[in-house]
Structures are given as C-alpha cells and as structure tokens.
Amino acid sequence: MKISGKNYHTIFVHPDNKSIVQVIDQRKLPFEFDFVYLKTVSDAFDAIKNMTVRGAPLIGVTGVFGIYLGLINDFDENWRPRLIKSAEYLKSARPTAVNLTILIDEMVALLEVCSSKEEVCEKAFKEANRMKLREIDWSEAIGNYGCELIEAISKEKNGQPVNILTHCNAGWLACIDWGTATAPIYKAFQKGIPVHVWVDETRPRNQGARLTAWELLQEGVSHTVIPDNTGGHLMQHGMVDLCLLGSDRTTSTGDVANKIGTYLKALAAFDNNIPFYVALPSTSIDFTLKDGVREIPIEQRDSEEVCLMEGKLETGEVTKIRIINEMSSVANYGFDVTPAKFITALITERGICKANSTDITRLFPEKIV
Ligand code: MRU
C-alpha cells in the first residue's frame, strides 16, 4: 500500500544487507515516518514487545524473521536447543495474538530437519519471506471476499456511501499489506464503490486515531475519527451499515479476541441489527481452543498507557502528558472476547463462513485437532 504515493511493506529485508530486517516504527506514527533496523533476535523481541510493530499478522511475521536473525548471528553445534529457546523467547513477547505462536511453531518444525549452518540459515530466510508473502496473499483474498459484502450493501443503498465502523488498526500497518479489516475497504474503494469509514480512536494507545486514520488518509479513503463511545449512537441513527474488525485470536468455535472495546461494539451492533464482520487469516485461528472467554489469554499492559497521552505540541514537539492523578489505580486490559453469537460472519482467505465450528471446519478441514 502507499505512503506519500510510494509502495511499502511493513517489514522487509534491507535491500543491500540480508542480515538486517527493516520495520516501520509504528510508535512514531502519525507524527513521523521512520524505520527501525532489526539485527538480532532480541531486536525482534523488543520491536514486538514495545509496539514498534503491532497487529497480529505483523507480529507473527516479525517473530519468524527474529528466528532467522537468531540463526545467522549465533550458530554452533548447539543451534537446535538455541532455536527452541529463541522461539519460546519470541513467543513470550505478547500473549494474545496467536499468529506469533502459530508462525514460529511452523518455522521451527521446518528448520529442525536441517543439518548445516548454510542450510538452516538459507531455509530460515526463504521461509520467513514465504510466510510474509503468504500473509499478503491471504489479506488480498480477504479483501476480495469482503468487498462482495460491501458491494451488495452499496447496491441496496443505490450507490450511497457505505458506512463502515472499525476499531483499533486492522489495516495494512497491522499486517504486511492490505490489512484484514481494511482489505475489503481498499478493494471496494479501488473498484469505485463509495465508502466512508468511522474510525474508533481506540483508547488507550489510540491505534485507530493514530494509525488507521493515517493509513486511510494515505490511501485517500473517506473517514471520520470518533471517540470510542460514539459507535452505539451512530448505529441507533442509521449511520453505520456494517462493522468490520480484525482478530488477534479466534477459537475453533468462532469466539473472537480483538482489541479491548470490540465486545461493546458487537453488543451495540447486535441490538441495532447491524452486521458485525470479523476479517482474519487462518493464522489468527487457534484451533486448540473452544471457549474464548475462558481460554484466551488477555494481555494486561502498562498503566502508563492509560495515564499518559502522547501528542504533538504546536511547536512540533511530540510529548506525553499525564491525564490521571498519580494516586488512582488503573487497569489496562489489551483485548476482550466477543462471543460467536454476536458475529455475523468471519471473512477468511478461503471465503466467508459463520462463526461456528461446523462452518470453520468446512473451510479448514485439515486444521481440526
Ligand atoms: O495491541 P495491538 O495494536 O497489536 O492490537 C491490534 C489489534 O487488536 C488489531 O485489531 C488486530 O491485530 C487485528 S488483525 C490485523
């Protein structure tokens, strides 16, 4: 997708140096567009942990590039136990998005059979890039399937703009390209279907206000940023045609963990009879889980994210200010779980399915454990 008219991926190998992986520094957006160079496994861990990269598909791909960096920098006869150690270390960076574990486990299984340094490093490089390109293909496929839903609503509305509500950033910044929730929007936009996006600001880190709004602006898609509590009101007044969100971990039964606040939007959509779609690649489905509320680990993050707001002063300086007194206690749950009964359908790379085990199994029969 485009930044100032130029195509980028969120992660890529340095064009002149195969031992450096570059990522867009999402902590600085929308105020500054910059990159971070990852050279070691701990650089990859830190980038995931400190939110330089974020979003379920992107942290998965960063994890496998981290494995590659670990191997090229540190290889001796003990490389196999070290590979397992790096894998566990990287997986521990963030607990909710299952993509990190799924991709790293896939990578380890592919590498364990190698014998020489040359073979394992070459394979790690090849597989990390293959997984990256696969994520792009899957995002694009999600875009094509989801676009059909938007097109159908557009026809019903006789070409009036389709109003889509989204939460957090499930855009191309959270992936490699296209995004999950935004892919159908970009496909519709490219087809000339009029769309307008309501962007939840997404406290406390404001991924909607900071990232999704910036991303949609780069692509020229009409959008409006709204405080998180606005969605219900808009839905009651016929100003939302569909909700379109991503997922960090979905169970085999269709319960969806996504950024905190998603559940409340699903309840409001349910009450107002508005379709609530979740767009996700199969690398976000945890086929080992059945009960999302009980089983999905929910990340609890630093209270500073709630207490301090970052913004740009009129002088141009980016700074943080405290918005809560120093004595009150603060909770910062990163995600919540929306039970499958509130979800109209899942949009995956293999098509659209109901959020239940029968339909999910029909699309992914080989994944059932
Ligand atoms: O904490 P973040 O910014 O990594 O959370 C990201 C989200 O919740 C996204 O909506 C999610 O990863 C959807 S998939 C692109």
Short mmCIF file of C-alpha atoms and ligand atoms in Angstrom, two decimals:
data_model
loop_
_atom_site.label_atom_id
_atom_site.label_comp_id
_atom_site.label_asym_id
_atom_site.label_seq_id
_atom_site.Cartn_x
_atom_site.Cartn_y
_atom_site.Cartn_z
CA MET A 1 0.00 0.00 0.00
CA LYS A 2 1.08 3.58 -0.35
CA ILE A 3 2.81 6.16 1.80
CA SER A 4 3.09 9.55 0.10
CA GLY A 5 2.39 7.71 -3.14
CA LYS A 6 5.19 5.11 -2.68
CA ASN A 7 4.54 1.41 -2.11
CA TYR A 8 5.77 -0.12 1.15
CA HIS A 9 5.54 -3.30 3.17
CA THR A 10 5.59 -3.00 6.95
CA ILE A 11 8.57 -5.37 7.16
CA PHE A 12 11.29 -6.16 4.61
CA VAL A 13 14.86 -7.31 4.32
CA HIS A 14 17.29 -4.42 3.85
CA PRO A 15 17.86 -4.17 0.08
CA ASP A 16 21.69 -4.12 0.46
CA ASN A 17 22.20 -6.25 3.55
CA LYS A 18 20.50 -9.60 4.12
CA SER A 19 21.35 -9.55 7.82
CA ILE A 20 19.14 -6.53 8.55
CA VAL A 21 15.36 -6.57 8.67
CA GLN A 22 13.61 -3.22 8.46
CA VAL A 23 10.26 -2.39 10.05
CA ILE A 24 8.16 0.76 10.08
CA ASP A 25 8.32 2.33 13.55
CA GLN A 26 4.63 2.46 14.40
CA ARG A 27 5.29 4.17 17.75
CA LYS A 28 6.12 7.36 15.89
CA LEU A 29 3.12 7.49 13.56
CA PRO A 30 1.34 9.64 12.56
CA PHE A 31 3.85 12.34 13.52
CA GLU A 32 6.94 10.82 11.95
CA PHE A 33 7.55 8.11 9.35
CA ASP A 34 10.65 6.19 10.33
CA PHE A 35 12.18 2.70 10.32
CA VAL A 36 13.83 0.50 12.92
CA TYR A 37 16.62 -1.93 11.92
CA LEU A 38 16.39 -5.39 13.45
CA LYS A 39 19.73 -7.22 13.60
CA THR A 40 19.32 -9.78 16.40
CA VAL A 41 16.70 -11.99 17.93
CA SER A 42 16.38 -9.59 20.87
CA ASP A 43 15.84 -6.68 18.47
CA ALA A 44 12.87 -8.61 17.07
CA PHE A 45 11.61 -9.42 20.59
CA ASP A 46 11.89 -5.75 21.65
CA ALA A 47 10.15 -4.50 18.50
CA ILE A 48 7.17 -6.76 19.23
CA LYS A 49 7.15 -6.05 22.96
CA ASN A 50 7.49 -2.26 22.73
CA MET A 51 4.95 -1.91 19.90
CA THR A 52 7.38 -0.78 17.20
CA VAL A 53 5.44 -3.45 15.31
CA ARG A 54 1.96 -4.49 16.35
CA GLY A 55 -1.11 -6.14 14.91
CA ALA A 56 -1.49 -9.91 14.90
CA PRO A 57 -0.22 -10.84 11.40
CA LEU A 58 2.74 -8.45 11.57
CA ILE A 59 3.97 -9.65 14.95
CA GLY A 60 3.81 -13.22 13.64
CA VAL A 61 5.97 -12.37 10.63
CA THR A 62 8.37 -10.31 12.78
CA GLY A 63 8.70 -13.36 15.02
CA VAL A 64 9.85 -15.60 12.16
CA PHE A 65 12.30 -13.00 10.91
CA GLY A 66 13.56 -12.93 14.53
CA ILE A 67 14.23 -16.66 14.28
CA TYR A 68 16.20 -16.05 11.08
CA LEU A 69 18.25 -13.29 12.72
CA GLY A 70 18.99 -15.55 15.70
CA LEU A 71 20.37 -18.26 13.43
CA ILE A 72 22.58 -16.09 11.24
CA ASN A 73 24.15 -14.36 14.25
CA ASP A 74 24.62 -17.26 16.59
CA PHE A 75 25.34 -20.65 15.11
CA ASP A 76 27.33 -23.55 16.56
CA GLU A 77 26.72 -27.23 17.26
CA ASN A 78 24.10 -26.24 19.89
CA TRP A 79 21.92 -24.44 17.37
CA ARG A 80 18.88 -26.73 17.85
CA PRO A 81 18.37 -26.09 21.61
CA ARG A 82 19.12 -22.42 20.95
CA LEU A 83 16.47 -22.35 18.20
CA ILE A 84 13.87 -23.68 20.68
CA LYS A 85 14.99 -21.12 23.27
CA SER A 86 14.71 -18.24 20.76
CA ALA A 87 11.29 -19.49 19.71
CA GLU A 88 9.99 -19.53 23.30
CA TYR A 89 11.56 -16.14 23.99
CA LEU A 90 9.95 -14.54 20.92
CA LYS A 91 6.57 -16.14 21.64
CA SER A 92 6.59 -14.63 25.13
CA ALA A 93 6.74 -11.06 23.77
CA ARG A 94 2.94 -10.73 23.52
CA PRO A 95 0.41 -13.29 24.74
CA THR A 96 -2.93 -12.72 22.99
CA ALA A 97 -2.27 -12.71 19.23
CA VAL A 98 -1.88 -16.38 18.32
CA ASN A 99 -0.19 -15.61 14.98
CA LEU A 100 3.11 -15.26 16.81
CA THR A 101 2.96 -18.81 18.16
CA ILE A 102 1.50 -20.36 15.01
CA LEU A 103 4.13 -18.88 12.68
CA ILE A 104 7.07 -19.55 15.00
CA ASP A 105 5.99 -23.17 15.56
CA GLU A 106 5.64 -23.63 11.80
CA MET A 107 9.12 -22.17 11.30
CA VAL A 108 10.75 -24.34 13.98
CA ALA A 109 9.22 -27.52 12.51
CA LEU A 110 10.62 -26.61 9.08
CA LEU A 111 14.11 -25.81 10.38
CA GLU A 112 14.68 -28.67 12.80
CA VAL A 113 15.32 -31.09 9.95
CA CYS A 114 18.22 -29.03 8.56
CA SER A 115 21.81 -30.09 9.16
CA SER A 116 24.35 -27.42 8.16
CA LYS A 117 24.53 -23.72 9.04
CA GLU A 118 24.22 -22.84 5.39
CA GLU A 119 21.13 -24.99 5.00
CA VAL A 120 19.31 -23.74 8.11
CA CYS A 121 20.06 -20.05 7.51
CA GLU A 122 19.07 -20.27 3.86
CA LYS A 123 15.87 -22.07 4.77
CA ALA A 124 15.01 -19.62 7.57
CA PHE A 125 15.43 -16.72 5.13
CA LYS A 126 13.33 -18.42 2.48
CA GLU A 127 10.55 -19.47 4.86
CA ALA A 128 10.29 -16.10 6.64
CA ASN A 129 9.86 -14.43 3.25
CA ARG A 130 7.40 -17.10 2.12
CA MET A 131 5.28 -16.59 5.26
CA LYS A 132 5.38 -12.85 4.71
CA LEU A 133 4.18 -13.19 1.10
CA ARG A 134 1.54 -15.70 2.16
CA GLU A 135 0.14 -13.14 4.64
CA ILE A 136 -0.10 -10.62 1.81
CA ASP A 137 -1.91 -13.11 -0.45
CA TRP A 138 -4.31 -14.01 2.33
CA SER A 139 -5.04 -10.37 3.16
CA GLU A 140 -5.78 -9.75 -0.50
CA ALA A 141 -8.09 -12.77 -0.65
CA ILE A 142 -9.91 -11.49 2.46
CA GLY A 143 -10.22 -8.18 0.63
CA ASN A 144 -11.84 -9.79 -2.39
CA TYR A 145 -14.36 -11.78 -0.33
CA GLY A 146 -15.19 -8.86 1.95
CA CYS A 147 -15.55 -6.49 -0.99
CA GLU A 148 -18.53 -8.56 -2.21
CA LEU A 149 -20.32 -7.78 1.06
CA ILE A 150 -19.65 -4.06 0.73
CA GLU A 151 -20.72 -4.11 -2.92
CA ALA A 152 -24.02 -5.79 -2.03
CA ILE A 153 -24.78 -3.12 0.59
CA SER A 154 -23.79 -0.40 -1.87
CA LYS A 155 -26.33 -1.76 -4.37
CA GLU A 156 -29.05 -1.82 -1.70
CA LYS A 157 -28.20 1.82 -0.94
CA ASN A 158 -28.33 2.76 -4.64
CA GLY A 159 -24.70 3.83 -4.62
CA GLN A 160 -24.90 6.00 -1.48
CA PRO A 161 -21.65 5.70 0.53
CA VAL A 162 -21.39 2.54 2.61
CA ASN A 163 -20.60 3.49 6.22
CA ILE A 164 -18.21 1.05 7.87
CA LEU A 165 -17.23 1.14 11.52
CA THR A 166 -13.83 -0.22 12.50
CA HIS A 167 -11.87 -0.46 15.73
CA CYS A 168 -8.15 -0.32 16.51
CA ASN A 169 -5.90 -0.80 13.49
CA ALA A 170 -6.56 -3.95 11.50
CA GLY A 171 -5.10 -2.25 8.48
CA TRP A 172 -2.00 -2.87 6.44
CA LEU A 173 0.11 -1.49 9.26
CA ALA A 174 -1.08 -4.40 11.40
CA CYS A 175 -0.28 -6.83 8.58
CA ILE A 176 2.21 -6.65 5.74
CA ASP A 177 -0.04 -5.19 3.07
CA TRP A 178 -3.81 -4.68 2.52
CA GLY A 179 -4.74 -5.36 6.17
CA THR A 180 -7.50 -7.64 7.38
CA ALA A 181 -10.49 -5.40 8.18
CA THR A 182 -9.28 -2.71 5.79
CA ALA A 183 -8.59 -5.04 2.84
CA PRO A 184 -12.28 -5.20 1.77
CA ILE A 185 -12.47 -1.41 2.17
CA TYR A 186 -9.44 -0.85 -0.08
CA LYS A 187 -10.77 -3.32 -2.63
CA ALA A 188 -14.17 -1.59 -2.65
CA PHE A 189 -12.53 1.83 -2.89
CA GLN A 190 -10.37 0.70 -5.81
CA LYS A 191 -13.50 -0.60 -7.55
CA GLY A 192 -15.09 2.85 -7.27
CA ILE A 193 -17.65 1.85 -4.62
CA PRO A 194 -18.25 4.87 -2.37
CA VAL A 195 -17.20 4.04 1.19
CA HIS A 196 -16.82 6.02 4.40
CA VAL A 197 -15.09 4.65 7.50
CA TRP A 198 -15.90 5.51 11.11
CA VAL A 199 -12.57 5.11 12.90
CA ASP A 200 -12.78 4.35 16.64
CA GLU A 201 -9.93 6.22 18.31
CA THR A 202 -9.19 3.08 20.42
CA ARG A 203 -8.00 4.18 23.81
CA PRO A 204 -5.58 3.85 25.44
CA ARG A 205 -2.96 3.63 22.67
CA ASN A 206 -5.21 5.22 20.06
CA GLN A 207 -4.30 2.85 17.23
CA GLY A 208 -7.47 3.97 15.40
CA ALA A 209 -6.81 7.70 15.71
CA ARG A 210 -3.06 7.42 15.17
CA LEU A 211 -2.70 4.57 12.70
CA THR A 212 -5.96 3.71 10.91
CA ALA A 213 -6.78 7.36 10.20
CA TRP A 214 -3.26 7.94 8.86
CA GLU A 215 -3.39 4.80 6.75
CA LEU A 216 -6.80 5.64 5.24
CA LEU A 217 -5.56 9.16 4.55
CA GLN A 218 -2.56 7.79 2.63
CA GLU A 219 -4.96 5.69 0.54
CA GLY A 220 -7.43 8.56 0.03
CA VAL A 221 -10.34 6.75 1.68
CA SER A 222 -13.01 8.97 3.26
CA HIS A 223 -13.06 8.55 7.05
CA THR A 224 -14.01 10.20 10.33
CA VAL A 225 -12.30 9.59 13.67
CA ILE A 226 -14.73 9.14 16.56
CA PRO A 227 -14.25 8.81 20.31
CA ASP A 228 -14.66 5.19 21.34
CA ASN A 229 -18.08 5.69 22.90
CA THR A 230 -19.72 7.07 19.76
CA GLY A 231 -20.44 3.88 17.81
CA GLY A 232 -23.68 2.98 19.62
CA HIS A 233 -25.19 6.39 18.92
CA LEU A 234 -24.26 6.21 15.23
CA MET A 235 -25.78 2.74 14.97
CA GLN A 236 -29.06 3.88 16.55
CA HIS A 237 -29.31 6.65 13.96
CA GLY A 238 -28.71 4.51 10.87
CA MET A 239 -25.22 5.89 10.31
CA VAL A 240 -23.41 2.52 10.28
CA ASP A 241 -24.09 -0.08 7.57
CA LEU A 242 -21.65 -2.68 8.83
CA CYS A 243 -18.92 -3.18 11.39
CA LEU A 244 -15.66 -4.63 10.09
CA LEU A 245 -12.94 -5.58 12.54
CA GLY A 246 -9.90 -7.83 12.85
CA SER A 247 -8.93 -10.50 15.35
CA ASP A 248 -5.91 -11.42 17.43
CA ARG A 249 -7.13 -14.89 18.27
CA THR A 250 -10.31 -16.67 17.23
CA THR A 251 -11.33 -20.03 18.67
CA SER A 252 -12.35 -23.06 16.60
CA THR A 253 -15.91 -22.20 17.66
CA GLY A 254 -15.78 -18.60 16.40
CA ASP A 255 -15.26 -16.57 19.59
CA VAL A 256 -13.12 -13.56 18.69
CA ALA A 257 -10.46 -11.85 20.80
CA ASN A 258 -9.71 -8.40 19.48
CA LYS A 259 -8.68 -5.00 20.82
CA ILE A 260 -10.43 -4.01 24.04
CA GLY A 261 -13.81 -2.42 23.27
CA THR A 262 -14.66 -4.76 20.39
CA TYR A 263 -17.20 -6.66 22.53
CA LEU A 264 -19.15 -3.48 23.34
CA LYS A 265 -19.34 -2.61 19.64
CA ALA A 266 -20.63 -6.10 18.88
CA LEU A 267 -23.36 -5.72 21.52
CA ALA A 268 -24.45 -2.38 20.09
CA ALA A 269 -24.43 -3.81 16.55
CA PHE A 270 -26.50 -6.81 17.69
CA ASP A 271 -29.07 -4.54 19.35
CA ASN A 272 -29.33 -2.42 16.21
CA ASN A 273 -29.38 -5.31 13.73
CA ILE A 274 -26.19 -4.18 12.04
CA PRO A 275 -23.92 -6.85 10.51
CA PHE A 276 -20.74 -7.39 12.50
CA TYR A 277 -17.97 -8.98 10.42
CA VAL A 278 -14.56 -10.13 11.57
CA ALA A 279 -11.82 -10.36 8.92
CA LEU A 280 -8.93 -12.68 9.71
CA PRO A 281 -6.39 -15.02 8.15
CA SER A 282 -6.30 -18.63 9.38
CA THR A 283 -3.04 -17.76 11.18
CA SER A 284 -5.29 -15.91 13.70
CA ILE A 285 -7.40 -19.01 14.44
CA ASP A 286 -6.43 -21.08 17.46
CA PHE A 287 -7.84 -24.48 16.57
CA THR A 288 -6.94 -25.81 20.02
CA LEU A 289 -9.45 -23.57 21.84
CA LYS A 290 -13.23 -23.78 22.12
CA ASP A 291 -14.24 -21.20 24.74
CA GLY A 292 -12.81 -17.76 24.04
CA VAL A 293 -13.83 -16.02 27.26
CA ARG A 294 -12.38 -18.75 29.46
CA GLU A 295 -9.38 -19.81 27.43
CA ILE A 296 -7.87 -16.88 25.50
CA PRO A 297 -5.07 -15.19 27.47
CA ILE A 298 -5.73 -11.46 27.72
CA GLU A 299 -2.68 -9.22 27.80
CA GLN A 300 -2.54 -6.68 30.61
CA ARG A 301 -0.41 -3.72 29.68
CA ASP A 302 1.42 -0.94 31.49
CA SER A 303 -0.85 1.53 33.32
CA GLU A 304 1.24 4.34 31.80
CA GLU A 305 -0.61 3.79 28.53
CA VAL A 306 -3.81 4.88 30.27
CA CYS A 307 -2.32 7.63 32.46
CA LEU A 308 -0.19 9.35 29.82
CA MET A 309 -1.37 10.70 26.48
CA GLU A 310 1.08 11.32 23.68
CA GLY A 311 0.53 14.14 21.22
CA LYS A 312 2.16 16.89 19.21
CA LEU A 313 2.53 20.38 20.63
CA GLU A 314 2.06 23.45 18.45
CA THR A 315 5.86 23.80 18.50
CA GLY A 316 6.06 20.47 16.66
CA GLU A 317 7.48 18.61 19.65
CA VAL A 318 5.90 15.21 20.38
CA THR A 319 5.38 14.77 24.10
CA LYS A 320 3.46 12.84 26.72
CA ILE A 321 1.20 14.43 29.31
CA ARG A 322 -0.43 12.93 32.41
CA ILE A 323 -4.25 12.88 32.34
CA ILE A 324 -4.97 10.96 35.58
CA ASN A 325 -3.90 11.81 39.11
CA GLU A 326 -0.94 9.87 40.45
CA MET A 327 -2.89 8.08 43.24
CA SER A 328 -5.80 6.35 41.48
CA SER A 329 -5.30 2.78 40.42
CA VAL A 330 -5.56 1.98 36.73
CA ALA A 331 -6.33 -1.20 34.76
CA ASN A 332 -5.22 -1.77 31.19
CA TYR A 333 -6.63 -4.93 29.58
CA GLY A 334 -5.43 -5.02 25.99
CA PHE A 335 -8.14 -7.23 24.46
CA ASP A 336 -11.62 -8.59 25.04
CA VAL A 337 -13.54 -11.55 23.67
CA THR A 338 -16.68 -11.26 21.56
CA PRO A 339 -18.72 -14.47 21.75
CA ALA A 340 -19.50 -16.06 18.38
CA LYS A 341 -23.25 -15.45 18.75
CA PHE A 342 -22.70 -11.72 18.17
CA ILE A 343 -20.68 -12.18 14.99
CA THR A 344 -22.47 -12.20 11.63
CA ALA A 345 -19.64 -13.97 9.81
CA LEU A 346 -15.90 -14.42 9.56
CA ILE A 347 -14.12 -13.29 6.39
CA THR A 348 -11.10 -15.54 5.79
CA GLU A 349 -8.67 -16.20 2.95
CA ARG A 350 -10.77 -19.22 1.98
CA GLY A 351 -14.10 -17.41 2.00
CA ILE A 352 -16.83 -16.21 4.31
CA CYS A 353 -18.16 -18.51 6.99
CA LYS A 354 -20.43 -18.42 10.03
CA ALA A 355 -18.66 -18.06 13.36
CA ASN A 356 -19.25 -21.63 14.45
CA SER A 357 -17.21 -24.83 14.48
CA THR A 358 -19.17 -26.51 11.66
CA ASP A 359 -18.55 -23.69 9.20
CA ILE A 360 -14.97 -23.06 10.29
CA THR A 361 -14.23 -26.78 9.94
CA ARG A 362 -15.78 -26.80 6.48
CA LEU A 363 -13.30 -24.12 5.37
CA PHE A 364 -10.26 -25.52 7.20
CA PRO A 365 -10.80 -29.28 7.50
CA GLU A 366 -7.07 -30.03 7.75
CA LYS A 367 -6.65 -27.84 10.85
CA ILE A 368 -9.01 -29.64 13.17
CA VAL A 369 -7.22 -31.05 16.22
O1 MRU B 1 -2.33 -4.17 20.53
P1 MRU B 1 -2.30 -4.18 19.03
O2 MRU B 1 -2.18 -2.82 18.43
O3 MRU B 1 -1.30 -5.17 18.49
O4 MRU B 1 -3.73 -4.73 18.66
C1 MRU B 1 -4.05 -4.98 17.34
C2 MRU B 1 -5.46 -5.31 17.14
O5 MRU B 1 -6.23 -5.50 18.05
C3 MRU B 1 -5.91 -5.49 15.76
O6 MRU B 1 -7.27 -5.17 15.65
C4 MRU B 1 -5.69 -6.93 15.39
O7 MRU B 1 -4.36 -7.30 15.44
C5 MRU B 1 -6.43 -7.27 14.20
S1 MRU B 1 -5.61 -8.14 12.91
C6 MRU B 1 -4.91 -7.04 11.88
#
